[in-house]
Amino acid sequence: MALLSWTVSTLSLFLAPLLPAVNAEVYQSLDAFPLNLTRSFDFIIAGGGTAGSVLAGRLSENNRFNVLLIEAGNDTANVIELIIPAWATKRNDTEFNWRFVSEPMVGLNNRTIDIPRGRGLGGSSAINAMVYTRGSKDDYDNWGHVTGDKRWGWEALQPYIRRHERWTGATGGRNPTGQYDPKVHGYSGNTQTSLGWYEPSDFDLRVRRNGVLQSEEFPNVLDLNAGKPIGATWIQSTIGNGERCSAARGYLTPSARERPNLTILLNTYITRVLPTPGDGSEKLDIRTVEIAPRYGGTRRALTASKELILSGGVIGTPHILLNSGIGNKTELEALGIPSIRDLPDVGRGITEHISVAASFTTVPLNQTTIDDVTAFEMWQQNRTGPLTERFPNHQLLWFRLPKNATLFQTYKDPSTGPTSPQFVWGLDPTASGTLVLLSPYSRGTLKLSSSDPFARPRINYNLLSHPYDLAAIKEGIRSLKRYYSGPAWEGYITGFTGPDPDVLSDDQFEQVVRNGAFTTLHPVGSAQMSAKGSKGGVVDPELRVKGVSGLRVIDASVFPYVPAANSQAAVYILTERAVDMIRDRW
């Protein structure tokens, strides 16, 4: 298998003209936005990220709905570094990344961590690693349990799982038979998904052999998106024809942008949502959004005739709600923000995957590299080659700890059920990588730093604040050691460099983990959905803000917990379901 030599190329400075222009009318700033459009929208979507792009694309399919999409960032349509999969990180420190930084976390020995989130149309789907993993059946069934609404269960969501996806096979047209299950995919949706360009390597064949020899604990799984991803699976990605398929590229297509009932406003910051003068009813009506130029300036207010939909993401949504006076009343008033709706759970209960680096040693690897210029020529000519891949590994290992693991004598398993993996590990030929705890107990918060809506929020994920998480990571590493001790790895794996809980003392192991732990950038749950009658949560099963009319939240902030995967696919599924809820209402 040929791998790319990852030196930064200056080619990217000259490539934008190679992609077709998007000849659609969008307003590049609030200053350019006509005043006579301010009262003509049925739906205003505040946030043009993953969910916002889906909502704008779907709702504007109905020519009776006039839709306005507001995004703080720029257009991502022709940014080549965001389109070529292997260049996914080249623009992560630029205008397309909010570049948040956490508060110091006690569980990380008071370290801070970077929190990249996408800024621009498509949001984080435009800058992420593109791995397409829906999660497990139990994840979604538990959504139904938490909300008391079976419409959020796995079987009920199947039409939406298929509606958003357009499976495209394998990049380059190779035969992917035996690497996926054609029965569990959609073929006519907006989000292109695929397997990689590569042919299986000798390493990949060892992985499959090991899945047979260690089938009781580490089996082979045909398709990671069939509802029970426990075992070794082939990686699927939101890539089509060798290009990233972000939510903006999938749903805000050139033809969608030509719709006369869709308006897109860029580089416009959402400061607050505001009460809308109504008909005298007692229920708080919020259909008005306050906006300002991206870097500050005169604010304007726009009102939707039907609904205001907040899709600011797991960071942006609670930040906007809190600045609007929707959140913990005591905390808001302490900052001088008048409370208009006391919802203490806004910004609370954030879940994030916890990751640690681990490595094994191998025999010398014989790998061929392709230089940057050749790799780009391959991509340019026929959208093949190493630039169509984000990672050097082609498979993932999802696993659960043994049922008799001693930590379960002390702690209840926090995963959603037996179809949900507790860990994932990238099966890289170097046998080094990231072990990810998918179902931690630790929960974080987002709070305001001041009453200024332009001020950065205080984000504290509280990673490793619960003792289960450290104990689980210790057992997860022991599981990896069992995996690589299998007979398929004889003559390949030569040792384990750690961190080894069976060599280090408990204190040494703890310090290594706390000093090195990080995240895989899948935060959720800052404005969670709950049952209608529940006093907790922020939105009801219809994703309407509790105690408020006219305002919904549709993005990863409403997830009650992070899926045993990443949050991107789940956002597509949730948003497609929410679109029909809105259509049914109107």
Tab-separated table of C-alpha atoms in Angstrom, residues 257-497:
chain	number	residue	atom	x	y	z
A	257	ARG	CA	-28.541	27.894	-3.928
A	258	GLU	CA	-30.493	28.891	-7.021
A	259	ARG	CA	-33.799	28.441	-5.217
A	260	PRO	CA	-35.552	31.815	-4.914
A	261	ASN	CA	-36.846	30.857	-1.452
A	262	LEU	CA	-33.378	30.282	0.074
A	263	THR	CA	-31.184	33.147	1.276
A	264	ILE	CA	-27.724	32.703	2.800
A	265	LEU	CA	-26.121	35.395	4.950
A	266	LEU	CA	-22.410	34.927	5.709
A	267	ASN	CA	-19.892	36.521	8.079
A	268	THR	CA	-22.688	37.468	10.446
A	269	TYR	CA	-22.460	36.786	14.173
A	270	ILE	CA	-25.493	35.651	16.142
A	271	THR	CA	-25.526	37.504	19.443
A	272	ARG	CA	-28.890	36.600	20.995
A	273	VAL	CA	-32.373	35.249	20.441
A	274	LEU	CA	-35.093	37.638	21.593
A	275	PRO	CA	-38.733	37.508	22.694
A	276	THR	CA	-41.085	38.326	19.854
A	277	PRO	CA	-44.084	40.576	20.570
A	278	GLY	CA	-47.067	38.275	20.245
A	279	ASP	CA	-50.780	37.975	20.635
A	280	GLY	CA	-50.840	38.361	24.401
A	281	SER	CA	-50.561	34.661	25.244
A	282	GLU	CA	-48.660	33.821	28.413
A	283	LYS	CA	-46.143	31.490	26.752
A	284	LEU	CA	-42.818	33.073	25.865
A	285	ASP	CA	-42.558	33.409	22.081
A	286	ILE	CA	-39.043	33.566	20.626
A	287	ARG	CA	-38.760	33.887	16.853
A	288	THR	CA	-36.379	36.848	16.683
A	289	VAL	CA	-32.618	36.670	16.290
A	290	GLU	CA	-30.199	39.505	16.971
A	291	ILE	CA	-27.203	39.603	14.655
A	292	ALA	CA	-24.128	41.741	14.098
A	293	PRO	CA	-21.208	41.949	11.668
A	294	ARG	CA	-18.709	39.160	12.257
A	295	TYR	CA	-16.234	41.277	14.198
A	296	GLY	CA	-18.714	43.581	15.895
A	297	GLY	CA	-20.744	46.606	14.920
A	298	THR	CA	-24.349	47.702	14.699
A	299	ARG	CA	-26.775	44.947	15.582
A	300	ARG	CA	-29.966	44.123	13.728
A	301	ALA	CA	-32.953	41.947	14.581
A	302	LEU	CA	-34.752	39.585	12.204
A	303	THR	CA	-37.990	37.752	12.950
A	304	ALA	CA	-39.239	34.472	11.464
A	305	SER	CA	-42.946	34.185	10.781
A	306	LYS	CA	-43.018	30.489	11.713
A	307	GLU	CA	-39.913	29.339	13.627
A	308	LEU	CA	-36.425	30.347	14.625
A	309	ILE	CA	-34.103	27.333	14.600
A	310	LEU	CA	-30.879	27.515	16.585
A	311	SER	CA	-28.120	25.353	15.095
A	312	GLY	CA	-24.992	26.832	16.578
A	313	GLY	CA	-23.475	23.504	17.605
A	314	VAL	CA	-22.419	22.163	20.973
A	315	ILE	CA	-20.456	25.349	21.766
A	316	GLY	CA	-22.395	28.023	19.903
A	317	THR	CA	-25.927	26.999	20.869
A	318	PRO	CA	-25.570	27.204	24.682
A	319	HIS	CA	-23.445	30.322	24.295
A	320	ILE	CA	-26.256	32.060	22.402
A	321	LEU	CA	-28.966	30.781	24.762
A	322	LEU	CA	-27.098	31.985	27.837
A	323	ASN	CA	-26.408	35.399	26.344
A	324	SER	CA	-30.135	35.596	25.619
A	325	GLY	CA	-31.090	35.020	29.261
A	326	ILE	CA	-32.024	31.358	28.814
A	327	GLY	CA	-30.189	29.225	31.346
A	328	ASN	CA	-29.442	29.155	35.038
A	329	LYS	CA	-31.198	32.244	36.388
A	330	THR	CA	-28.855	32.795	39.326
A	331	GLU	CA	-25.694	32.557	37.226
A	332	LEU	CA	-27.083	34.807	34.506
A	333	GLU	CA	-28.219	37.531	36.867
A	334	ALA	CA	-24.820	37.476	38.564
A	335	LEU	CA	-23.400	38.574	35.187
A	336	GLY	CA	-26.056	41.242	34.758
A	337	ILE	CA	-28.043	39.301	32.154
A	338	PRO	CA	-31.810	39.422	32.723
A	339	SER	CA	-33.296	35.921	32.869
A	340	ILE	CA	-36.160	35.316	30.459
A	341	ARG	CA	-36.360	31.520	30.918
A	342	ASP	CA	-34.829	29.605	33.822
A	343	LEU	CA	-33.385	26.423	32.308
A	344	PRO	CA	-30.485	25.349	34.550
A	345	ASP	CA	-29.312	22.570	32.201
A	346	VAL	CA	-28.215	24.919	29.420
A	347	GLY	CA	-24.473	24.372	29.082
A	348	ARG	CA	-24.415	21.417	31.476
A	349	GLY	CA	-23.855	17.715	30.918
A	350	ILE	CA	-21.373	17.926	28.029
A	351	THR	CA	-19.915	14.547	27.105
A	352	GLU	CA	-16.674	14.114	25.183
A	353	HIS	CA	-14.657	11.067	24.202
A	354	ILE	CA	-11.410	10.689	26.159
A	355	SER	CA	-8.320	9.570	24.274
A	356	VAL	CA	-4.859	8.349	25.204
A	357	ALA	CA	-1.904	7.502	22.988
A	358	ALA	CA	-0.508	3.961	23.093
A	359	SER	CA	2.042	2.156	20.964
A	360	PHE	CA	3.390	-1.276	20.182
A	361	THR	CA	6.612	-2.079	18.365
A	362	THR	CA	6.701	-3.969	15.085
A	363	VAL	CA	9.155	-5.520	12.700
A	364	PRO	CA	10.531	-2.996	10.165
A	365	LEU	CA	7.773	-1.990	7.765
A	366	ASN	CA	8.298	-1.933	4.019
A	367	GLN	CA	6.213	0.983	2.790
A	368	THR	CA	6.392	2.904	-0.445
A	369	THR	CA	5.794	6.644	-0.412
A	370	ILE	CA	4.353	8.870	-3.106
A	371	ASP	CA	5.646	12.410	-3.268
A	372	ASP	CA	3.280	15.351	-2.942
A	373	VAL	CA	3.402	16.425	-6.575
A	374	THR	CA	2.618	12.952	-7.903
A	375	ALA	CA	-0.122	12.491	-5.353
A	376	PHE	CA	-1.764	15.729	-6.406
A	377	GLU	CA	-1.505	14.803	-10.073
A	378	MET	CA	-3.323	11.535	-9.334
A	379	TRP	CA	-6.066	13.388	-7.480
A	380	GLN	CA	-6.384	16.027	-10.183
A	381	GLN	CA	-6.542	13.536	-13.044
A	382	ASN	CA	-9.062	11.015	-11.692
A	383	ARG	CA	-9.633	11.646	-7.956
A	384	THR	CA	-7.572	8.626	-6.871
A	385	GLY	CA	-4.387	8.114	-4.895
A	386	PRO	CA	-3.338	8.818	-1.329
A	387	LEU	CA	-4.848	12.311	-1.276
A	388	THR	CA	-8.291	10.658	-1.242
A	389	GLU	CA	-7.572	9.164	2.198
A	390	ARG	CA	-7.402	10.873	5.582
A	391	PHE	CA	-5.700	8.106	7.583
A	392	PRO	CA	-3.057	5.464	6.950
A	393	ASN	CA	-5.220	2.868	8.704
A	394	HIS	CA	-8.071	1.201	6.854
A	395	GLN	CA	-9.819	-0.503	9.758
A	396	LEU	CA	-11.000	0.254	13.275
A	397	LEU	CA	-11.207	-2.029	16.292
A	398	TRP	CA	-14.308	-1.463	18.405
A	399	PHE	CA	-14.541	-3.449	21.614
A	400	ARG	CA	-16.137	-3.878	25.009
A	401	LEU	CA	-14.407	-4.865	28.209
A	402	PRO	CA	-14.987	-8.384	29.514
A	403	LYS	CA	-18.179	-8.648	31.532
A	404	ASN	CA	-16.202	-9.929	34.503
A	405	ALA	CA	-13.772	-6.988	34.518
A	406	THR	CA	-13.224	-5.990	38.146
A	407	LEU	CA	-14.168	-2.347	37.637
A	408	PHE	CA	-17.792	-3.392	37.031
A	409	GLN	CA	-17.925	-4.578	40.618
A	410	THR	CA	-17.579	-0.916	41.586
A	411	TYR	CA	-19.104	1.004	38.685
A	412	LYS	CA	-22.124	0.467	36.485
A	413	ASP	CA	-21.331	0.247	32.788
A	414	PRO	CA	-22.105	3.736	31.405
A	415	SER	CA	-22.515	2.568	27.807
A	416	THR	CA	-26.018	2.423	26.382
A	417	GLY	CA	-26.110	-1.370	26.012
A	418	PRO	CA	-24.495	-4.510	24.622
A	419	THR	CA	-24.468	-3.282	21.004
A	420	SER	CA	-22.404	-0.246	22.013
A	421	PRO	CA	-18.616	-0.494	22.035
A	422	GLN	CA	-16.827	1.038	24.984
A	423	PHE	CA	-13.581	1.692	23.087
A	424	VAL	CA	-12.253	2.216	19.585
A	425	TRP	CA	-8.673	1.857	18.344
A	426	GLY	CA	-7.311	2.693	14.910
A	427	LEU	CA	-5.687	-0.355	13.314
A	428	ASP	CA	-2.604	1.382	11.924
A	429	PRO	CA	0.220	-0.691	10.371
A	430	THR	CA	2.601	0.877	12.903
A	431	ALA	CA	0.440	-0.536	15.751
A	432	SER	CA	0.549	2.898	17.351
A	433	GLY	CA	-2.305	5.302	17.783
A	434	THR	CA	-5.153	6.516	19.940
A	435	LEU	CA	-7.282	4.491	22.315
A	436	VAL	CA	-10.633	6.238	22.706
A	437	LEU	CA	-12.965	5.766	25.671
A	438	LEU	CA	-16.386	6.126	24.057
A	439	SER	CA	-18.638	6.142	27.115
A	440	PRO	CA	-17.049	8.117	29.953
A	441	TYR	CA	-18.788	9.123	33.161
A	442	SER	CA	-17.191	12.582	33.241
A	443	ARG	CA	-19.410	15.500	32.253
A	444	GLY	CA	-18.471	19.058	31.399
A	445	THR	CA	-19.911	22.542	31.314
A	446	LEU	CA	-20.038	25.670	29.222
A	447	LYS	CA	-20.503	29.002	31.007
A	448	LEU	CA	-20.275	32.647	30.093
A	449	SER	CA	-17.187	34.669	30.894
A	450	SER	CA	-19.097	37.971	30.772
A	451	SER	CA	-22.283	39.560	29.472
A	452	ASP	CA	-20.535	40.435	26.204
A	453	PRO	CA	-21.855	38.034	23.530
A	454	PHE	CA	-18.578	38.395	21.609
A	455	ALA	CA	-16.524	37.140	24.573
A	456	ARG	CA	-15.324	33.548	24.402
A	457	PRO	CA	-17.243	31.085	26.614
A	458	ARG	CA	-15.646	29.177	29.479
A	459	ILE	CA	-15.501	25.544	28.377
A	460	ASN	CA	-14.581	22.827	30.857
A	461	TYR	CA	-15.077	19.235	29.726
A	462	ASN	CA	-13.984	17.953	33.152
A	463	LEU	CA	-12.125	15.098	31.487
A	464	LEU	CA	-11.076	12.284	33.844
A	465	SER	CA	-13.040	13.843	36.689
A	466	HIS	CA	-14.765	10.516	37.423
A	467	PRO	CA	-12.677	7.574	38.709
A	468	TYR	CA	-14.405	5.116	36.348
A	469	ASP	CA	-12.806	6.742	33.322
A	470	LEU	CA	-9.245	6.168	34.491
A	471	ALA	CA	-10.054	2.612	35.595
A	472	ALA	CA	-11.687	1.893	32.228
A	473	ILE	CA	-8.695	3.219	30.267
A	474	LYS	CA	-6.460	0.912	32.260
A	475	GLU	CA	-8.622	-2.084	31.295
A	476	GLY	CA	-8.872	-0.872	27.720
A	477	ILE	CA	-5.094	-0.971	27.357
A	478	ARG	CA	-5.065	-4.490	28.769
A	479	SER	CA	-7.600	-5.427	26.095
A	480	LEU	CA	-5.280	-4.056	23.412
A	481	LYS	CA	-2.435	-6.137	24.797
A	482	ARG	CA	-4.629	-9.243	24.490
A	483	TYR	CA	-5.536	-8.286	20.945
A	484	TYR	CA	-1.945	-7.968	19.759
A	485	SER	CA	-0.931	-11.156	21.558
A	486	GLY	CA	-3.095	-13.167	19.140
A	487	PRO	CA	-1.444	-15.686	16.796
A	488	ALA	CA	-2.101	-13.527	13.731
A	489	TRP	CA	0.509	-11.073	15.019
A	490	GLU	CA	3.373	-13.543	15.406
A	491	GLY	CA	6.382	-12.228	13.494
A	492	TYR	CA	4.878	-8.727	13.328
A	493	ILE	CA	4.317	-7.294	16.816
A	494	THR	CA	7.555	-7.275	18.821
A	495	GLY	CA	6.573	-5.471	22.038
A	496	PHE	CA	4.513	-2.855	23.864
A	497	THR	CA	5.949	0.541	24.754
